[in-house]
């Protein structure tokens, strides 16, 4: 005989269970999602999971091989190794290696809008005391280069950052000057309404390869209702800004995101169709956050998370239909969650990290010299709660990391160790958000059965998994495209689809 | 509001398993757990009138079985999980020593 019989390769036919978590599928309770510690997964019958846990799987049945391949069980140690599982886990957590790469510079709190859901408590146009000073800017640049990340994304925020463009210009020049000896990869982004964008500003942005991120809440009636200006021309000015930005910086250098108020929830199709009309291939559907003026106007603009999830389901189905028509369009948060589900890679999106992305993935340098581990922490501070201020820009990064605020964030920042999260099948793919829990529930650890963060994450993971599992081959391909774009931003493919 | 009482076999379900199960219901219910020599009594009182308690006992019992399965998995894999995480992350650079130093 040329080959030995099959059982000669099997060794001991027993197996041991590897760390795993499971969740009954809400749409089919006889089945469970089973995830490995590195986030690999499969769907199986609940009774088969029970058999597996009881040690009753036979090595000849397909489920045995599948569970072994997904690192849910390990067969005879003489014939198998755990090295691929360790490698997969390390890949999933690779964002830990370099420290924060997102650095937000708040150059001014001034703004010409009076949005009722403003999360940063903007200031009137003339209040220049809310602008970042020369000394603060100089210290912030010093601190920026104390972080070890080889890639530094510098995002300018406000208020309206264009109202203090001289500071942006000076910061960019100082950062680039310093980078001549540092050799980091730099990326500049402005989060702006894009109103009053001048040719001179655009030329500067073009020379320094800026990306623009703006807010577009949907069609004109909705955008103007959400983002009022005395002239009632916010939509028109934003669209003009988008066009001018695209012309100078390139089509793909301008992105937009939507903040959803209660009235937005009635218009999922209209919002998506507006983005398509304007030539966007990406949309961000963001629920309101409990910060700044948004908290004060919660009664008027707010809604339960269940309403957002219902909206998202309608929006997702419409987006799938748009894609089936041949127009590529993705939802950015869904894309991030799908990339967690369908790829083994880490993308470092700060809301989906465990340990938390606050202070470990992002840092905020506020206009007044205070430093925060996340934009949400700065939003809380603008409401008078400085619980998460790490320190000031004239202190060292090490002092920030040793601060009581950072210790507080870290002590509640590992999702795998949080009550309920610890047993959740989605936890290898999810993140910890202690500051959001503090803002919503007054406690960094939080209470998962009433947590809006958890409702949103679970609701979206379930929805996306269900659409993928029950979808047609075409829908699966669309969702896989989104997932892959999170780790391989394929602009060419987008252009092709257009 | 009227409380719903569920009695579970203490020989089959540990108090920890029942507490974990009950925790999942703390969004909608006030919970009381009473352990006797052979059984565990769980008393769930709806927090508001709008809470639907249809098939509550049945749901709770199923969830308790799942929680029991999780306990079995934990017992078999907990130590291994710690070992694997430690081994996997040994190569990561701790941020505290890296920050403040040039690469």
XYZ file of C-alpha atoms in Angstrom:
601
model
C 0.000 0.000 0.000
C 1.357 3.416 -0.956
C -0.200 5.401 1.952
C -0.920 4.468 5.539
C -4.599 4.237 6.465
C -6.377 7.439 7.582
C -6.343 6.610 11.285
C -2.552 6.440 11.202
C -2.543 10.258 10.835
C -5.167 10.960 13.459
C -3.173 10.152 16.558
C -5.239 10.234 19.729
C -8.792 10.859 18.537
C -9.665 12.885 21.649
C -9.574 16.647 21.779
C -9.519 19.483 24.213
C -11.719 22.508 24.259
C -10.067 25.842 23.512
C -11.375 29.118 24.984
C -14.629 29.934 23.213
C -17.809 31.926 23.660
C -21.254 31.451 22.172
C -24.523 33.283 21.551
C -27.866 31.920 20.431
C -28.867 33.512 17.153
C -31.844 35.821 17.799
C -33.346 34.816 14.434
C -32.881 31.053 15.011
C -32.518 29.977 18.620
C -31.621 26.419 17.676
C -28.309 27.717 16.346
C -25.391 29.481 18.009
C -22.567 31.745 16.963
C -19.369 30.280 18.428
C -16.274 32.499 18.537
C -12.688 31.701 19.348
C -10.560 33.951 21.560
C -9.091 35.501 18.405
C -12.493 36.202 16.840
C -12.668 33.332 14.359
C -16.183 31.890 14.317
C -18.733 29.494 12.980
C -22.457 28.925 13.281
C -23.581 25.523 14.553
C -26.561 23.821 16.091
C -26.836 24.396 19.821
C -27.044 20.664 20.436
C -23.769 20.183 18.566
C -22.084 22.779 20.750
C -23.311 20.845 23.793
C -21.851 17.648 22.363
C -18.566 19.424 21.692
C -18.349 20.729 25.256
C -19.138 17.283 26.626
C -16.277 15.772 24.600
C -18.604 13.779 22.344
C -17.516 14.968 18.904
C -16.075 12.305 16.622
C -12.948 13.227 14.709
C -14.556 11.849 11.560
C -17.458 14.305 11.494
C -17.158 17.567 9.531
C -17.852 19.742 12.586
C -14.730 18.363 14.276
C -12.524 19.592 11.426
C -14.348 22.888 11.249
C -14.035 23.577 14.965
C -10.389 22.637 14.849
C -9.766 24.941 11.906
C -11.449 27.806 13.786
C -9.373 27.159 16.921
C -12.385 26.173 19.001
C -10.978 22.742 19.833
C -7.478 21.279 19.639
C -6.912 17.689 18.670
C -4.038 15.526 19.806
C -1.144 17.860 20.813
C 1.272 15.582 18.935
C -0.507 16.446 15.709
C -1.577 20.059 16.214
C -0.105 23.373 17.314
C -1.585 26.498 18.894
C 0.889 28.802 17.158
C -1.640 29.923 14.485
C -4.120 30.871 17.233
C -1.491 32.989 18.992
C -0.577 34.634 15.722
C -4.228 35.346 14.954
C -4.772 36.843 18.410
C -1.679 39.025 18.049
C -2.856 40.201 14.621
C -6.265 41.086 16.019
C -4.614 43.161 18.763
C -1.776 44.584 16.690
C -2.969 48.150 17.305
C -1.396 47.810 20.754
C 2.124 47.869 19.387
C 2.538 51.513 18.448
C 0.430 53.677 20.742
C -1.927 56.430 19.603
C -1.875 57.311 15.926
C -4.906 59.652 15.936
C -4.082 63.098 17.332
C -6.898 65.627 17.460
C -5.971 69.300 17.665
C -8.875 71.545 18.706
C -7.769 74.867 17.271
C -10.885 76.862 18.225
C -14.264 76.326 19.819
C -15.800 79.159 17.788
C -18.472 78.266 15.223
C -20.996 80.023 12.998
C -23.627 77.329 13.452
C -26.147 76.928 16.243
C -26.781 73.189 15.919
C -29.047 71.927 18.672
C -27.167 68.631 18.829
C -23.688 70.202 18.988
C -21.595 67.851 21.122
C -18.725 70.223 21.860
C -20.523 73.273 23.264
C -19.351 75.675 20.538
C -18.712 79.379 21.206
C -19.862 82.531 19.387
C -17.790 83.829 16.453
C -16.160 86.763 18.271
C -14.900 84.822 21.308
C -11.248 84.458 20.316
C -10.315 83.467 23.871
C -11.525 80.029 22.746
C -8.704 79.798 20.163
C -5.554 77.692 20.678
C -2.580 79.900 21.655
C 1.005 79.904 20.237
C 2.418 78.373 23.422
C -0.189 75.598 23.573
C 0.405 74.763 19.910
C 4.191 74.595 20.383
C 3.885 72.249 23.364
C 1.334 70.063 21.553
C 3.746 69.539 18.648
C 6.481 68.506 21.099
C 4.144 65.989 22.729
C 2.939 64.650 19.376
C 6.413 63.358 18.597
C 6.850 61.783 22.027
C 4.412 59.085 20.948
C 6.057 56.110 19.214
C 3.571 55.560 16.383
C 5.223 55.490 12.947
C 2.009 56.913 11.475
C 0.506 60.102 12.867
C -2.924 61.259 11.751
C -3.362 64.893 12.767
C -7.002 65.900 12.733
C -8.028 69.530 13.196
C -11.347 70.015 14.906
C -13.405 72.767 16.461
C -15.864 74.466 16.784
C -15.158 75.367 13.212
C -11.404 74.950 12.694
C -11.355 77.044 9.509
C -12.152 80.084 11.680
C -8.616 79.781 13.072
C -6.834 78.701 9.910
C -3.681 80.635 10.794
C -3.195 78.191 13.682
C -3.696 75.183 11.389
C -1.143 76.545 8.964
C 1.413 77.187 11.713
C 0.850 73.742 13.233
C 1.259 71.938 9.908
C 4.471 73.820 9.172
C 5.866 73.095 12.648
C 4.908 69.403 12.449
C 6.442 68.978 8.999
C 9.574 70.803 10.057
C 9.996 68.521 13.049
C 9.192 65.472 10.966
C 12.224 66.024 8.766
C 14.274 64.406 11.512
C 11.545 62.050 12.765
C 10.548 60.436 9.477
C 6.995 59.540 10.486
C 4.189 59.102 7.975
C 1.892 62.095 8.387
C -1.745 62.480 7.429
C -3.710 65.723 7.886
C -7.495 65.881 8.198
C -9.856 68.791 8.849
C -13.319 68.214 10.278
C -15.203 71.265 9.041
C -18.517 72.561 7.775
C -16.498 73.671 4.684
C -18.386 76.985 4.673
C -16.309 80.041 3.780
C -13.516 77.825 2.460
C -11.084 80.153 0.633
C -8.920 79.434 -2.432
C -5.845 80.167 -0.363
C -6.848 77.629 2.279
C -7.555 75.027 -0.383
C -4.196 75.621 -2.037
C -2.462 75.090 1.308
C -4.454 71.901 1.891
C -3.571 70.622 -1.576
C 0.127 71.264 -0.950
C -0.022 69.308 2.298
C -2.349 66.531 1.053
C -5.214 67.215 3.413
C -8.373 65.167 3.624
C -11.640 66.930 4.416
C -14.346 65.506 6.624
C -17.648 67.336 6.762
C -21.170 66.925 8.094
C -24.041 66.400 5.722
C -27.230 65.320 7.416
C -29.207 64.444 4.283
C -31.433 66.369 1.882
C -31.682 70.161 2.111
C -34.788 70.275 4.327
C -33.242 67.901 6.864
C -29.734 69.366 6.843
C -31.000 72.931 7.321
C -33.376 71.846 10.081
C -30.570 70.036 11.942
C -27.864 72.624 11.305
C -29.442 76.062 11.394
C -27.751 79.285 10.334
C -29.463 82.669 10.402
C -29.341 82.716 6.546
C -30.857 79.170 6.339
C -28.264 78.251 3.737
C -26.204 75.623 5.565
C -26.952 72.856 3.036
C -26.085 75.013 0.053
C -22.817 76.175 1.607
C -21.824 72.633 2.603
C -22.497 71.257 -0.877
C -20.520 74.116 -2.441
C -17.661 73.389 -0.025
C -17.710 69.699 -0.962
C -17.535 70.522 -4.676
C -14.712 73.021 -4.230
C -12.799 70.627 -2.010
C -13.148 67.799 -4.523
C -12.019 70.001 -7.383
C -8.771 70.976 -5.656
C -7.987 67.954 -3.464
C -9.503 65.154 -5.514
C -12.806 63.265 -5.408
C -11.731 60.870 -2.685
C -10.307 63.475 -0.352
C -13.691 64.687 0.851
C -15.873 62.537 3.085
C -19.087 63.304 4.912
C -20.954 61.928 7.880
C -24.492 62.168 9.121
C -25.656 62.903 12.641
C -29.096 61.441 13.127
C -31.734 63.419 14.977
C -35.222 62.119 15.647
C -36.459 63.631 12.383
C -33.596 61.923 10.494
C -34.926 58.530 11.563
C -37.958 59.046 9.328
C -35.809 59.497 6.225
C -33.331 56.612 5.770
C -33.918 56.340 2.008
C -33.780 60.099 1.433
C -30.495 60.457 3.341
C -28.809 57.660 1.372
C -30.215 58.892 -1.946
C -28.866 62.377 -1.207
C -25.366 60.988 -0.701
C -25.661 59.055 -3.949
C -26.875 62.156 -5.786
C -23.774 64.006 -4.578
C -21.483 61.202 -5.764
C -20.456 59.807 -2.363
C -19.593 56.128 -2.116
C -19.470 56.120 1.643
C -21.883 57.240 4.340
C -21.622 57.296 8.147
C -24.905 56.928 9.980
C -24.158 58.122 13.499
C -26.666 58.131 16.336
C -26.680 61.140 18.659
C -24.179 61.103 21.510
C -25.023 62.272 25.025
C -22.648 65.247 25.082
C -22.760 69.042 24.899
C -25.919 70.671 23.630
C -27.123 67.243 22.469
C -27.768 66.360 26.100
C -29.680 69.589 26.697
C -31.908 69.006 23.660
C -32.274 65.250 24.165
C -36.014 65.572 24.750
C -36.489 67.188 21.334
C -33.845 65.434 19.228
C -33.148 62.188 21.104
C -34.588 58.687 20.675
C -34.168 55.216 22.147
C -31.412 53.013 20.702
C -34.107 50.578 19.506
C -35.354 53.302 17.133
C -31.859 53.807 15.757
C -31.486 50.069 15.156
C -34.810 49.974 13.333
C -33.653 52.905 11.191
C -30.325 51.198 10.527
C -32.021 48.018 9.358
C -34.066 49.941 6.780
C -30.985 51.934 5.754
C -28.856 48.782 5.385
C -31.421 47.113 3.154
C -31.621 50.246 1.024
C -27.829 50.389 0.779
C -27.747 46.752 -0.325
C -30.329 47.574 -2.988
C -28.258 50.558 -4.166
C -25.187 48.319 -4.421
C -27.131 45.653 -6.291
C -27.975 48.340 -8.855
C -24.236 48.665 -9.480
C -23.497 51.796 -7.459
C -20.910 51.042 -4.774
C -21.857 52.605 -1.460
C -20.899 51.502 2.053
C -21.814 52.498 5.588
C -18.625 53.153 7.504
C -19.520 51.754 10.924
C -21.061 48.660 9.351
C -17.885 48.310 7.316
C -15.794 48.315 10.511
C -17.978 45.693 12.182
C -17.966 43.527 9.062
C -14.208 43.745 8.846
C -14.082 42.404 12.407
C -16.445 39.579 11.459
C -15.103 38.650 8.054
C -11.377 39.364 8.194
C -8.653 38.460 10.716
C -7.093 41.932 10.603
C -6.956 44.751 13.088
C -7.990 48.174 11.866
C -7.523 50.050 15.117
C -10.808 51.953 14.909
C -10.773 53.484 18.385
C -14.355 52.535 19.321
C -13.720 48.855 18.583
C -10.567 48.298 20.561
C -9.938 46.287 23.669
C -7.956 47.542 25.530
C -9.860 50.735 24.862
C -8.770 53.184 22.187
C -9.103 56.098 24.627
C -5.570 57.338 25.272
C -4.118 54.202 23.659
C -5.372 54.908 20.152
C -6.211 58.597 20.231
C -5.243 61.783 22.078
C -6.968 65.173 22.025
C -5.089 68.457 22.494
C -7.728 70.991 23.445
C -7.610 74.707 22.589
C -6.831 75.597 26.246
C -3.867 73.233 26.636
C -5.718 70.424 28.367
C -5.247 66.908 27.012
C -7.874 64.160 26.838
C -7.853 60.483 25.876
C -10.781 60.866 23.474
C -13.068 63.373 21.843
C -15.857 62.236 24.175
C -13.687 63.071 27.194
C -13.152 66.548 25.817
C -16.904 66.884 25.188
C -17.547 65.985 28.824
C -14.996 68.602 29.863
C -16.779 71.238 27.796
C -19.825 70.418 29.944
C -17.758 71.107 33.070
C -16.752 67.532 33.902
C -12.967 67.189 33.755
C -12.923 63.609 35.094
C -10.847 62.403 32.134
C -8.373 65.264 31.691
C -4.978 63.558 31.402
C -3.016 66.733 32.082
C -1.702 69.710 30.152
C 0.402 70.001 27.015
C 3.407 71.252 28.985
C 3.594 67.944 30.872
C 5.171 64.773 29.554
C 3.317 61.927 27.868
C 4.492 59.629 30.668
C 2.799 61.908 33.208
C -0.467 61.649 31.217
C -0.263 57.868 31.159
C 0.337 57.806 34.914
C -2.547 60.201 35.601
C -5.514 59.064 37.731
C -7.753 59.763 34.709
C -5.832 57.310 32.514
C -5.731 54.710 35.289
C -9.490 55.060 35.605
C -9.929 54.544 31.856
C -7.622 51.529 31.831
C -9.263 49.870 34.826
C -12.503 49.630 32.837
C -10.895 49.441 29.416
C -10.558 45.711 28.722
C -13.825 44.402 27.321
C -12.905 40.763 27.925
C -12.835 41.517 31.665
C -16.099 43.470 31.931
C -19.272 41.939 33.418
C -21.431 40.337 30.684
C -18.922 41.333 27.968
C -16.604 38.633 29.349
C -19.047 35.947 28.150
C -20.249 37.667 24.981
C -19.552 35.898 21.694
C -18.907 39.265 20.049
C -16.292 40.438 22.550
C -13.233 39.374 20.479
C -14.606 41.639 17.728
C -15.876 44.468 19.918
C -14.384 47.184 22.112
C -14.541 48.800 25.516
C -15.771 52.357 25.895
C -15.415 53.382 29.544
C -15.907 57.084 28.828
C -19.164 56.518 26.961
C -20.416 54.375 29.844
C -19.418 57.067 32.303
C -21.245 59.707 30.235
C -24.405 57.622 29.883
C -24.458 55.647 33.150
C -22.162 57.542 35.512
C -19.785 54.578 35.809
C -16.812 53.603 33.634
C -17.551 49.869 33.891
C -21.237 50.346 33.252
C -24.248 48.078 33.404
C -24.536 46.057 30.203
C -28.256 45.130 30.391
C -29.100 48.850 30.187
C -26.106 50.029 28.150
C -26.861 51.854 24.901
C -23.327 51.152 23.717
C -23.945 47.423 24.162
C -27.414 47.592 22.566
C -25.947 49.332 19.543
C -23.000 46.953 19.164
C -25.030 43.784 19.671
C -27.878 45.036 17.510
C -25.574 45.919 14.619
C -23.447 42.765 14.880
C -26.613 40.629 14.909
C -28.120 42.484 11.962
C -24.975 42.304 9.831
C -24.375 38.650 10.661
C -27.979 37.794 9.817
C -27.849 39.661 6.501
C -24.600 37.900 5.663
C -25.744 34.439 6.774
C -29.158 34.590 5.123
C -28.241 36.842 2.209
C -27.934 35.918 -1.423
C -24.497 35.376 -2.929
C -24.704 38.941 -4.287
C -25.461 40.444 -0.877
C -22.680 38.404 0.697
C -20.248 39.697 -1.886
C -21.320 43.294 -1.228
C -20.842 42.930 2.532
C -17.490 41.202 2.013
C -16.424 44.108 -0.199
C -17.188 46.512 2.615
C -15.225 44.374 5.074
C -12.184 44.175 2.848
C -12.198 47.906 2.221
C -11.771 48.509 5.953
C -8.322 46.980 5.772
C -7.517 47.631 2.108
C -8.988 50.952 1.090
C -9.441 50.247 -2.568
C -10.163 53.532 -4.229
C -9.781 52.018 -7.677
C -12.580 49.566 -7.026
C -14.815 52.408 -5.959
C -14.082 54.315 -9.149
C -14.777 51.175 -11.149
C -18.141 50.637 -9.511
C -19.078 54.250 -10.160
C -45.935 45.261 40.411
C -46.359 41.530 40.803
C -43.178 39.500 41.238
C -42.573 36.310 39.292
C -40.888 33.483 41.166
C -38.772 30.788 39.570
C -37.372 27.819 41.456
C -34.280 26.081 40.086
C -32.649 22.843 41.190
C -29.646 23.770 43.330
C -27.990 20.458 42.437
C -28.082 21.295 38.752
C -27.419 25.046 38.837
C -24.808 26.727 41.022
C -25.667 30.047 42.651
C -23.033 31.686 40.422
C -24.733 30.392 37.295
C -28.102 31.646 38.502
C -26.634 35.032 39.496
C -25.060 35.401 36.020
C -28.384 34.514 34.408
C -30.305 36.898 36.647
C -27.854 39.717 35.897
C -28.989 39.677 32.268
C -32.507 40.513 33.478
C -31.505 43.458 35.690
C -32.373 45.977 32.996
C -36.073 45.195 33.239
C -36.446 43.552 36.660
C -35.497 43.956 40.299
C -33.961 40.647 41.293
C -33.884 38.718 44.535
C -32.089 35.382 44.859
C -32.695 33.080 47.823
C -30.665 29.905 48.198
C -31.969 26.984 50.276
C -30.385 23.601 50.870
C -31.646 22.019 47.670
C -33.122 24.815 45.532
C -32.532 28.383 44.468
C -35.455 30.794 44.308
C -35.277 33.764 41.940
C -37.815 36.535 42.385
C -38.117 38.986 39.459
C -40.174 42.153 39.883
C -40.785 44.227 36.730
C -39.375 47.747 37.042
C -42.183 49.291 34.988
C -45.638 48.386 33.662
C -44.305 48.279 30.113
C -42.064 45.250 30.757
C -43.402 42.172 28.975
C -43.107 39.063 31.144
C -44.542 36.613 28.602
C -42.766 33.228 28.933
C -40.386 34.777 31.443
C -39.818 31.585 33.451
C -39.213 29.563 30.296
C -36.757 32.134 28.944
C -34.967 32.299 32.268
C -34.595 28.516 32.473
C -33.173 28.316 28.952
C -30.751 31.134 29.713
C -29.709 29.359 32.907
C -28.878 26.246 30.878
C -26.741 28.342 28.529
C -25.043 29.948 31.497
C -24.332 26.488 32.899
C -22.734 25.528 29.599
C -20.604 28.683 29.776
C -19.500 27.707 33.272
C -18.419 24.285 31.953
C -16.444 25.914 29.142
C -14.873 28.391 31.557
C -13.865 25.642 33.961
C -12.116 23.752 31.169
C -10.469 26.668 29.389
C -9.913 29.516 31.852
C -6.329 28.638 32.732
C -5.453 27.953 29.106
C -6.921 31.312 28.057
C -4.643 33.197 30.470
C -1.619 31.253 29.268
C -2.443 31.848 25.616
C -3.074 35.592 26.026
C 0.187 35.969 27.918
C 2.074 34.035 25.253
C 0.455 35.963 22.403
C 1.122 39.418 23.823
C 4.641 38.796 25.077
C 5.993 40.370 21.908
C 3.922 43.581 22.166
C 5.856 46.677 23.275
C 4.404 48.093 26.485
C 3.265 51.643 25.823
C 4.579 52.963 29.127
C 8.166 52.210 28.235
C 7.847 53.201 24.597
C 6.180 56.573 25.126
C 8.527 59.469 25.558
C 11.365 57.694 23.774
C 12.337 58.239 20.201
C 12.166 55.217 17.975
